[in-house]
Short mmCIF file of C-alpha atoms in Angstrom, two decimals:
data_model
loop_
_atom_site.label_atom_id
_atom_site.label_comp_id
_atom_site.label_asym_id
_atom_site.label_seq_id
_atom_site.Cartn_x
_atom_site.Cartn_y
_atom_site.Cartn_z
CA UNK B 26 -53.53 -102.80 88.35
CA UNK B 27 -56.06 -103.17 91.17
CA UNK B 28 -54.67 -105.71 93.67
CA UNK B 29 -56.57 -107.84 96.17
CA UNK B 30 -54.47 -109.33 98.98
CA UNK B 31 -56.19 -112.52 100.02
CA UNK B 32 -56.08 -116.10 101.23
CA UNK B 33 -57.89 -118.60 98.99
CA UNK B 34 -60.11 -119.92 101.80
CA UNK B 35 -60.85 -116.60 103.56
CA UNK B 36 -64.65 -116.12 103.33
CA UNK B 37 -64.15 -112.35 103.56
CA UNK B 38 -61.71 -112.31 100.64
CA UNK B 39 -64.05 -114.60 98.67
CA UNK B 40 -66.92 -112.16 99.23
CA UNK B 41 -64.83 -109.31 97.78
CA UNK B 42 -63.68 -111.47 94.83
CA UNK B 43 -67.35 -112.19 94.02
CA UNK B 44 -68.31 -108.52 94.29
CA UNK B 45 -65.38 -107.40 92.09
CA UNK B 46 -66.23 -110.05 89.47
CA UNK B 47 -69.95 -109.23 89.61
CA UNK B 48 -69.10 -105.58 88.93
CA UNK B 49 -66.73 -106.70 86.15
CA UNK B 50 -63.76 -104.91 87.73
CA UNK B 51 -60.43 -106.49 86.75
CA UNK B 52 -58.01 -107.25 89.59
CA UNK B 53 -54.90 -109.21 90.41
CA UNK B 54 -54.88 -111.62 93.35
CA UNK B 55 -51.92 -111.79 95.75
CA UNK B 56 -51.72 -114.35 98.52
CA UNK B 57 -50.92 -112.75 101.89
CA UNK B 58 -49.79 -115.20 104.56
CA UNK B 59 -51.29 -113.18 107.40
CA UNK B 60 -49.57 -115.25 110.13
CA UNK B 61 -46.17 -113.99 108.89
CA UNK B 62 -47.24 -110.45 109.88
CA UNK B 63 -45.28 -108.82 107.05
CA UNK B 64 -44.44 -105.19 108.03
CA UNK B 65 -45.33 -103.77 104.59
CA UNK B 66 -48.73 -105.41 104.81
CA UNK B 67 -49.35 -104.24 108.38
CA UNK B 68 -48.60 -100.70 107.23
CA UNK B 69 -51.52 -101.00 104.79
CA UNK B 70 -53.82 -102.88 107.16
CA UNK B 71 -52.88 -102.62 110.86
CA UNK B 72 -55.31 -105.43 111.73
CA UNK B 73 -53.18 -107.75 109.57
CA UNK B 74 -56.23 -109.55 108.19
CA UNK B 75 -57.23 -110.31 104.60
CA UNK B 76 -58.57 -108.91 102.37
CA UNK B 77 -57.01 -105.54 101.54
CA UNK B 78 -57.68 -103.88 98.19
CA UNK B 79 -55.37 -101.36 96.55
CA UNK B 80 -56.52 -99.13 93.71
CA UNK B 81 -54.37 -97.73 90.89
CA UNK B 82 -54.79 -94.22 92.31
CA UNK B 83 -53.03 -95.32 95.51
CA UNK B 84 -56.13 -95.77 97.67
CA UNK B 85 -55.62 -98.60 100.17
CA UNK B 86 -58.81 -100.21 101.47
CA UNK B 87 -58.61 -102.71 104.32
CA UNK B 88 -61.52 -104.73 105.73
CA UNK B 89 -64.06 -106.59 103.60
CA UNK B 90 -67.11 -104.51 104.53
CA UNK B 91 -65.26 -101.26 103.96
CA UNK B 92 -64.17 -102.62 100.56
CA UNK B 93 -67.69 -103.69 99.57
CA UNK B 94 -69.23 -100.36 100.62
CA UNK B 95 -66.45 -98.55 98.75
CA UNK B 96 -66.98 -100.63 95.59
CA UNK B 97 -70.72 -99.95 95.63
CA UNK B 98 -70.08 -96.21 95.96
CA UNK B 99 -67.21 -95.98 93.47
CA UNK B 100 -68.75 -98.31 90.84
CA UNK B 101 -72.52 -97.93 91.28
CA UNK B 102 -73.66 -99.27 87.86
CA UNK B 103 -74.25 -102.72 89.30
CA UNK B 104 -75.70 -101.94 92.73
CA UNK B 105 -75.30 -104.63 95.40
CA UNK B 106 -76.20 -102.78 98.63
CA UNK B 107 -79.76 -101.88 97.53
CA UNK B 108 -81.50 -98.70 96.39
CA UNK B 109 -84.15 -97.74 98.96
CA UNK B 110 -83.36 -97.16 102.65
CA UNK B 111 -85.39 -100.26 103.56
CA UNK B 112 -83.57 -102.46 101.05
CA UNK B 113 -80.21 -101.21 102.28
CA UNK B 114 -81.11 -101.98 105.90
CA UNK B 115 -82.17 -105.52 105.04
CA UNK B 116 -79.14 -106.23 102.83
CA UNK B 117 -76.64 -104.93 105.39
CA UNK B 118 -78.36 -106.80 108.25
CA UNK B 119 -78.37 -110.14 106.41
CA UNK B 120 -74.77 -109.66 105.22
CA UNK B 121 -73.71 -108.83 108.80
CA UNK B 122 -75.52 -111.97 110.01
CA UNK B 123 -73.19 -114.11 107.88
CA UNK B 124 -70.02 -112.09 108.43
CA UNK B 125 -70.48 -112.06 112.21
CA UNK B 126 -72.90 -114.72 113.42
CA UNK B 127 -72.22 -117.44 110.85
CA UNK B 128 -68.50 -116.61 111.00
CA UNK B 129 -68.35 -116.95 114.77
CA UNK B 130 -70.56 -120.03 115.12
CA UNK B 131 -69.53 -121.96 112.00
CA UNK B 132 -66.52 -120.65 110.02
CA UNK B 133 -64.47 -119.94 113.16
CA UNK B 134 -65.09 -123.46 114.47
CA UNK B 135 -64.55 -125.37 111.22
CA UNK B 136 -62.36 -123.39 108.81
CA UNK B 137 -60.08 -121.94 111.46
CA UNK B 138 -59.68 -125.22 113.33
CA UNK B 139 -59.12 -127.35 110.21
CA UNK B 140 -57.21 -125.01 107.89
CA UNK B 141 -55.82 -121.86 109.51
CA UNK B 142 -54.44 -123.59 112.59
CA UNK B 143 -52.50 -125.99 110.38
CA UNK B 144 -51.28 -123.29 107.97
CA UNK B 145 -50.02 -121.17 110.87
CA UNK B 146 -48.71 -124.22 112.83
CA UNK B 147 -50.86 -123.61 115.89
CA UNK B 148 -51.74 -127.24 116.60
CA UNK B 149 -54.47 -129.79 115.91
CA UNK B 150 -58.19 -129.01 115.55
CA UNK B 151 -60.18 -128.90 118.81
CA UNK B 152 -62.84 -131.66 118.66
CA UNK B 153 -65.33 -129.75 120.82
CA UNK B 154 -65.17 -126.75 118.49
CA UNK B 155 -65.66 -128.96 115.43
CA UNK B 156 -68.80 -130.52 117.00
CA UNK B 157 -70.09 -127.04 117.85
CA UNK B 158 -69.39 -125.86 114.30
CA UNK B 159 -71.18 -128.77 112.61
CA UNK B 160 -74.22 -128.37 114.88
CA UNK B 161 -74.43 -124.62 114.15
CA UNK B 162 -73.97 -125.25 110.41
CA UNK B 163 -77.14 -127.37 110.35
CA UNK B 164 -79.14 -124.55 111.96
CA UNK B 165 -77.69 -121.95 109.60
CA UNK B 166 -78.41 -124.08 106.51
CA UNK B 167 -82.04 -124.34 107.65
CA UNK B 168 -82.14 -120.55 108.09
CA UNK B 169 -80.67 -119.99 104.61
CA UNK B 170 -83.26 -122.40 103.21
CA UNK B 171 -86.04 -120.48 104.96
CA UNK B 172 -84.78 -117.16 103.59
CA UNK B 173 -84.41 -118.66 100.09
CA UNK B 174 -87.95 -120.04 100.16
CA UNK B 175 -89.60 -116.84 101.36
CA UNK B 176 -87.72 -114.40 99.07
CA UNK B 177 -86.19 -114.50 95.61
CA UNK B 178 -82.71 -113.80 97.02
CA UNK B 179 -81.55 -113.87 100.64
CA UNK B 180 -82.25 -110.20 101.41
CA UNK B 181 -85.21 -109.60 99.07
CA UNK B 182 -86.19 -109.36 95.43
CA UNK B 183 -82.69 -108.58 94.16
CA UNK B 184 -79.36 -110.33 94.23
CA UNK B 185 -77.21 -108.44 96.75
CA UNK B 186 -74.18 -108.31 98.99
CA UNK B 187 -76.10 -110.55 101.43
CA UNK B 188 -76.06 -113.40 98.89
CA UNK B 189 -72.35 -112.94 98.25
CA UNK B 190 -71.53 -112.84 101.97
CA UNK B 191 -73.44 -116.08 102.57
CA UNK B 192 -72.10 -117.79 99.45
CA UNK B 193 -68.54 -116.82 100.33
CA UNK B 194 -68.74 -118.52 103.74
CA UNK B 195 -70.46 -121.59 102.30
CA UNK B 196 -68.04 -121.91 99.38
CA UNK B 197 -65.04 -122.01 101.71
CA UNK B 198 -66.70 -124.73 103.83
CA UNK B 199 -67.73 -126.61 100.69
CA UNK B 200 -64.10 -126.57 99.53
CA UNK B 201 -63.03 -128.46 102.65
CA UNK B 202 -65.93 -130.90 102.19
CA UNK B 203 -67.84 -129.77 105.27
CA UNK B 204 -71.31 -129.29 103.77
CA UNK B 205 -73.83 -132.10 103.45
CA UNK B 206 -76.15 -130.54 100.89
CA UNK B 207 -78.60 -133.48 101.08
CA UNK B 208 -79.96 -132.18 104.40
CA UNK B 209 -80.71 -128.68 103.07
CA UNK B 210 -82.52 -128.80 99.69
CA UNK B 211 -83.75 -125.17 99.74
CA UNK B 212 -80.30 -123.80 100.65
CA UNK B 213 -78.81 -126.04 97.96
CA UNK B 214 -81.18 -124.71 95.29
CA UNK B 215 -80.18 -121.11 96.15
CA UNK B 216 -76.46 -122.03 96.27
CA UNK B 217 -76.73 -123.73 92.85
CA UNK B 218 -78.06 -120.44 91.44
CA UNK B 219 -75.11 -118.57 93.00
CA UNK B 220 -72.58 -121.12 91.76
CA UNK B 221 -73.76 -120.84 88.18
CA UNK B 222 -73.06 -117.09 88.01
CA UNK B 223 -69.99 -116.14 85.94
CA UNK B 224 -68.62 -114.25 88.98
CA UNK B 225 -68.29 -117.59 90.80
CA UNK B 226 -66.05 -119.26 88.20
CA UNK B 227 -62.72 -118.15 89.63
CA UNK B 228 -63.65 -119.44 93.08
CA UNK B 229 -64.58 -122.84 91.66
CA UNK B 230 -61.19 -123.04 89.93
CA UNK B 231 -59.26 -122.36 93.17
CA UNK B 232 -56.49 -124.74 94.11
CA UNK B 233 -55.06 -124.84 97.63
CA UNK B 234 -51.87 -126.75 98.37
CA UNK B 235 -52.53 -129.75 100.58
CA UNK B 236 -56.34 -129.70 100.29
CA UNK B 237 -58.33 -131.47 97.58
CA UNK B 238 -61.92 -130.20 97.37
CA UNK B 239 -64.66 -132.85 97.04
CA UNK B 240 -65.73 -133.64 93.43
CA UNK B 241 -69.03 -131.72 93.81
CA UNK B 242 -67.21 -128.47 94.77
CA UNK B 243 -66.84 -127.20 91.20
CA UNK B 244 -69.83 -129.10 89.80
CA UNK B 245 -72.70 -126.74 88.89
CA UNK B 246 -75.08 -129.71 88.94
CA UNK B 247 -74.12 -131.09 92.37
CA UNK D 12 -91.56 -92.29 118.70
CA UNK D 13 -88.21 -93.67 117.51
CA UNK D 14 -87.12 -96.42 119.94
CA UNK D 15 -83.62 -97.72 120.62
CA UNK D 16 -83.43 -101.10 122.35
CA UNK D 17 -80.20 -101.13 124.31
CA UNK D 18 -78.18 -102.11 127.36
CA UNK D 19 -76.55 -99.20 129.21
CA UNK D 20 -73.04 -100.66 128.97
CA UNK D 21 -73.21 -102.03 125.41
CA UNK D 22 -70.53 -100.13 123.44
CA UNK D 23 -72.53 -100.72 120.23
CA UNK D 24 -75.69 -99.21 121.72
CA UNK D 25 -73.64 -96.31 123.11
CA UNK D 26 -72.24 -95.62 119.65
CA UNK D 27 -75.76 -95.38 118.22
CA UNK D 28 -76.94 -93.17 121.12
CA UNK D 29 -74.05 -90.78 120.37
CA UNK D 30 -74.82 -90.74 116.65
CA UNK D 31 -78.55 -90.13 117.25
CA UNK D 32 -77.78 -87.30 119.69
CA UNK D 33 -75.15 -85.79 117.39
CA UNK D 34 -77.74 -85.72 114.59
CA UNK D 35 -80.28 -84.25 117.06
CA UNK D 36 -82.76 -87.07 116.43
CA UNK D 37 -85.09 -87.63 119.40
CA UNK D 38 -85.49 -91.22 120.60
CA UNK D 39 -86.72 -93.26 123.51
CA UNK D 40 -84.44 -95.80 125.18
CA UNK D 41 -85.70 -99.26 126.16
CA UNK D 42 -83.55 -101.72 128.06
CA UNK D 43 -83.48 -105.16 126.40
CA UNK D 44 -82.16 -107.95 128.62
CA UNK D 45 -80.70 -109.90 125.72
CA UNK D 46 -79.99 -113.00 127.83
CA UNK D 47 -83.76 -113.47 128.32
CA UNK D 48 -84.10 -114.01 124.54
CA UNK D 49 -87.58 -112.44 124.38
CA UNK D 50 -89.43 -113.85 121.34
CA UNK D 51 -90.82 -110.45 120.25
CA UNK D 52 -87.29 -109.04 120.26
CA UNK D 53 -85.83 -112.00 118.36
CA UNK D 54 -88.50 -111.46 115.70
CA UNK D 55 -87.06 -107.95 115.16
CA UNK D 56 -83.42 -108.97 115.49
CA UNK D 57 -82.74 -112.71 115.03
CA UNK D 58 -79.19 -112.27 116.38
CA UNK D 59 -80.74 -111.20 119.71
CA UNK D 60 -78.09 -108.53 120.28
CA UNK D 61 -78.48 -104.85 121.13
CA UNK D 62 -78.97 -102.32 119.70
CA UNK D 63 -82.06 -102.40 117.49
CA UNK D 64 -83.68 -99.18 116.29
CA UNK D 65 -87.33 -98.86 115.27
CA UNK D 66 -88.59 -95.90 113.28
CA UNK D 67 -92.10 -94.41 113.40
CA UNK D 68 -92.76 -95.64 109.85
CA UNK D 69 -92.31 -99.24 111.04
CA UNK D 70 -88.76 -99.76 109.77
CA UNK D 71 -86.84 -102.10 112.10
CA UNK D 72 -83.05 -101.76 111.98
CA UNK D 73 -80.90 -104.29 113.82
CA UNK D 74 -77.09 -104.14 114.17
CA UNK D 75 -75.14 -101.02 115.14
CA UNK D 76 -73.29 -100.59 111.84
CA UNK D 77 -76.44 -101.04 109.81
CA UNK D 78 -78.11 -98.45 112.06
CA UNK D 79 -75.26 -95.93 111.70
CA UNK D 80 -75.11 -96.31 107.90
CA UNK D 81 -78.90 -95.96 107.77
CA UNK D 82 -78.87 -92.81 109.93
CA UNK D 83 -76.19 -91.21 107.76
CA UNK D 84 -78.23 -91.93 104.63
CA UNK D 85 -81.65 -91.01 106.04
CA UNK D 86 -80.49 -87.88 107.92
CA UNK D 87 -77.49 -86.58 105.94
CA UNK D 88 -77.42 -82.98 107.25
CA UNK D 89 -74.79 -83.86 109.83
CA UNK D 90 -72.58 -86.30 107.96
CA UNK D 91 -70.58 -88.76 110.07
CA UNK D 92 -69.34 -91.31 107.49
CA UNK D 93 -67.38 -88.79 105.38
CA UNK D 94 -67.92 -87.12 102.03
CA UNK D 95 -65.19 -88.29 99.63
CA UNK D 96 -64.51 -91.93 98.80
CA UNK D 97 -61.15 -91.71 100.59
CA UNK D 98 -62.64 -90.19 103.74
CA UNK D 99 -65.35 -92.84 103.81
CA UNK D 100 -62.78 -95.64 103.50
CA UNK D 101 -60.72 -94.26 106.39
CA UNK D 102 -63.72 -93.60 108.65
CA UNK D 103 -65.20 -97.07 108.08
CA UNK D 104 -61.81 -98.76 108.57
CA UNK D 105 -61.08 -97.00 111.85
CA UNK D 106 -64.64 -97.56 113.12
CA UNK D 107 -64.35 -101.26 112.22
CA UNK D 108 -61.01 -101.42 114.07
CA UNK D 109 -62.78 -100.46 117.30
CA UNK D 110 -65.97 -102.45 116.73
CA UNK D 111 -64.04 -105.62 115.88
CA UNK D 112 -60.43 -105.51 117.06
CA UNK D 113 -60.80 -103.42 120.20
CA UNK D 114 -64.07 -105.23 120.97
CA UNK D 115 -62.46 -108.65 120.71
CA UNK D 116 -59.20 -107.85 122.48
CA UNK D 117 -60.45 -105.45 125.16
CA UNK D 118 -64.23 -105.08 125.57
CA UNK D 119 -64.86 -108.83 125.29
CA UNK D 120 -62.24 -109.57 127.94
CA UNK D 121 -63.17 -106.85 130.41
CA UNK D 122 -66.80 -105.75 129.97
CA UNK D 123 -68.14 -109.19 129.17
CA UNK D 124 -66.21 -110.91 131.96
CA UNK D 125 -67.00 -108.29 134.62
CA UNK D 126 -70.53 -107.17 133.72
CA UNK D 127 -72.35 -109.36 131.21
CA UNK D 128 -71.38 -112.66 132.83
CA UNK D 129 -72.77 -111.47 136.14
CA UNK D 130 -75.93 -109.96 134.64
CA UNK D 131 -76.67 -113.21 132.79
CA UNK D 132 -75.54 -115.40 135.75
CA UNK D 133 -72.85 -117.22 133.80
CA UNK D 134 -70.24 -117.31 136.57
CA UNK D 135 -67.21 -115.36 137.78
CA UNK D 136 -64.77 -113.41 135.60
CA UNK D 137 -61.89 -115.45 134.13
CA UNK D 138 -58.61 -114.00 135.50
CA UNK D 139 -56.60 -114.88 132.38
CA UNK D 140 -59.05 -113.00 130.16
CA UNK D 141 -58.92 -109.96 132.46
CA UNK D 142 -55.10 -109.90 132.25
CA UNK D 143 -55.28 -110.21 128.46
CA UNK D 144 -57.84 -107.41 128.31
CA UNK D 145 -55.80 -104.98 130.44
CA UNK D 146 -52.65 -105.65 128.42
CA UNK D 147 -54.48 -105.08 125.12
CA UNK D 148 -56.12 -101.92 126.51
CA UNK D 149 -52.68 -100.34 127.09
CA UNK D 150 -51.69 -101.01 123.46
CA UNK D 151 -54.98 -99.66 122.15
CA UNK D 152 -54.75 -96.49 124.27
CA UNK D 153 -51.31 -95.87 122.80
CA UNK D 154 -52.73 -96.37 119.29
CA UNK D 155 -55.60 -93.95 119.99
CA UNK D 156 -53.05 -91.45 121.29
CA UNK D 157 -50.98 -91.84 118.14
CA UNK D 158 -54.05 -91.31 115.91
CA UNK D 159 -55.12 -88.28 117.99
CA UNK D 160 -51.68 -86.72 117.74
CA UNK D 161 -51.31 -87.17 113.97
CA UNK D 162 -54.85 -86.06 112.97
CA UNK D 163 -57.46 -83.67 114.29
CA UNK D 164 -59.93 -86.50 114.88
CA UNK D 165 -59.31 -90.27 114.83
CA UNK D 166 -60.06 -90.78 111.12
CA UNK D 167 -58.95 -87.39 109.75
CA UNK D 168 -59.84 -83.71 109.74
CA UNK D 169 -63.48 -84.19 110.71
CA UNK D 170 -65.30 -85.67 113.66
CA UNK D 171 -66.79 -88.95 112.43
CA UNK D 172 -68.31 -92.32 113.21
CA UNK D 173 -64.77 -93.53 113.99
CA UNK D 174 -64.58 -91.17 116.99
CA UNK D 175 -67.99 -92.28 118.24
CA UNK D 176 -67.13 -95.98 117.85
CA UNK D 177 -63.90 -95.52 119.86
CA UNK D 178 -65.51 -93.26 122.47
CA UNK D 179 -68.40 -95.69 122.93
CA UNK D 180 -66.05 -98.57 123.80
CA UNK D 181 -63.91 -96.39 126.07
CA UNK D 182 -66.90 -94.85 127.85
CA UNK D 183 -68.25 -98.27 128.80
CA UNK D 184 -64.84 -99.31 130.18
CA UNK D 185 -64.48 -95.97 131.96
CA UNK D 186 -67.87 -96.55 133.63
CA UNK D 187 -66.56 -99.74 135.25
CA UNK D 188 -63.37 -97.94 136.29
CA UNK D 189 -61.07 -99.88 133.96
CA UNK D 190 -59.18 -97.01 132.33
CA UNK D 191 -56.07 -95.48 133.85
CA UNK D 192 -55.98 -92.20 131.93
CA UNK D 193 -52.67 -91.17 133.49
CA UNK D 194 -50.78 -93.58 131.21
CA UNK D 195 -52.31 -92.18 128.00
CA UNK D 196 -52.24 -88.36 127.91
CA UNK D 197 -52.88 -88.00 124.15
CA UNK D 198 -55.82 -90.42 124.22
CA UNK D 199 -57.13 -88.59 127.29
CA UNK D 200 -56.96 -85.21 125.57
CA UNK D 201 -59.02 -86.58 122.63
CA UNK D 202 -61.49 -88.30 124.97
CA UNK D 203 -61.95 -85.06 126.96
CA UNK D 204 -62.95 -83.34 123.70
CA UNK D 205 -65.46 -86.13 122.99
CA UNK D 206 -66.85 -86.05 126.53
CA UNK D 207 -67.54 -82.33 126.41
CA UNK D 208 -69.84 -82.65 123.38
CA UNK D 209 -73.56 -82.22 124.16
CA UNK D 210 -74.22 -85.61 122.52
CA UNK D 211 -72.22 -87.26 125.34
CA UNK D 212 -74.32 -85.88 128.19
CA UNK D 213 -76.87 -88.68 128.37
CA UNK D 214 -74.10 -91.30 128.56
CA UNK D 215 -72.44 -89.49 131.44
CA UNK D 216 -75.76 -89.44 133.33
CA UNK D 217 -76.22 -93.23 132.97
CA UNK D 218 -76.95 -95.21 136.11
CA UNK D 219 -76.57 -98.99 136.20
CA UNK D 220 -77.94 -101.01 139.11
CA UNK D 221 -75.14 -102.57 141.16
CA UNK D 222 -72.27 -100.61 139.55
CA UNK D 223 -71.05 -97.22 140.75
CA UNK D 224 -68.87 -95.46 138.15
CA UNK D 225 -65.66 -93.83 139.42
CA UNK D 226 -65.96 -90.09 140.30
CA UNK D 227 -64.04 -89.05 137.15
CA UNK D 228 -66.55 -90.85 134.85
CA UNK D 229 -68.92 -87.87 134.48
CA UNK D 230 -66.27 -85.20 135.16
CA UNK D 231 -65.43 -83.20 132.01
CA UNK D 232 -62.21 -82.06 133.66
CA UNK D 233 -60.94 -85.49 134.70
#
């Protein structure tokens, strides 16, 4: 069985879960407590991060972008990285925006400070970083809203990896109650479309010990 | 004419310069002082980072990975991302290791502290970060040596994007005199092979105002 090593609130693992589900590829989830630095896991993925995917044929694929590119090449029926050169450039650029820029300015400051630090017993959240994260989140929500109003999906006319990258980061923040959707109606409308896809169901059913998501988290009509 | 917006010591821009030269694609270099946040540049690349590539047909391609994937798809004669699914997974994983892990642990601590901070007038280097960077560099050089001793090139039997990603980071650090090659003979032997490729010539001829590279920087027999 295909196995995805993950953490429930890792945006990168969530992105891969969405892509696997969208491509209707069955897989088993295994939680990997990355802070324990398990030798067998480090042998598969020297960076020690989640996610890592293993295929039945023995192929081990670390790193979320490498996994998503692999999945689009190995299972091309449902194409998520675009067809023309121009589409592929736009999809990869927008996906990278979320996986790097949004991650550094928002997810790193909120998710890491509030969840990962506690899970790995590295102390209390840093108030300055939280303030920075919330301020950046407002800017990013406005940018998502602008993208969603000027295109059908975030990177163009078709649903793509860019939408899943963005939705993965937002869904993790939404789980910890950090998103005020009332300030970002256009981003909310796009996220409601993402949330109602069958591929999103498993994420909405996630349970994490010690954290109760807000009531709107799993509500398609939030 | 194809234009690459860059900074001479950006490892990401250096990676793209190597890939363009390896594929024998002519291009013009333009320095982009990213800290000035020029509106026309931000319109092409909202993240405001280098590199950005523009093609004659008007296509604008921000982000070094997006550029490298694009170049391998648009100009496939010389293939740098691998042919089989397994090769492509390994090449992308190793390239990502350097562009993320090495970048965060080494380049961020040394290049940013010593060069970018000064160029953008953000103060003096932080001594703790420099110490952290030098310590991590030793570990990474040992890892590169191990890869180079167990495979012909860093990600397998063929020269690939992984080699150019690693060489780009190392070449920028070598320019500022931060690499003690005597402690890493296997990494040095691999880097000497990279340096002697025609695609490397332009990097070795780089001049940066205010920084004199050490004599061994451009020496193929260092």
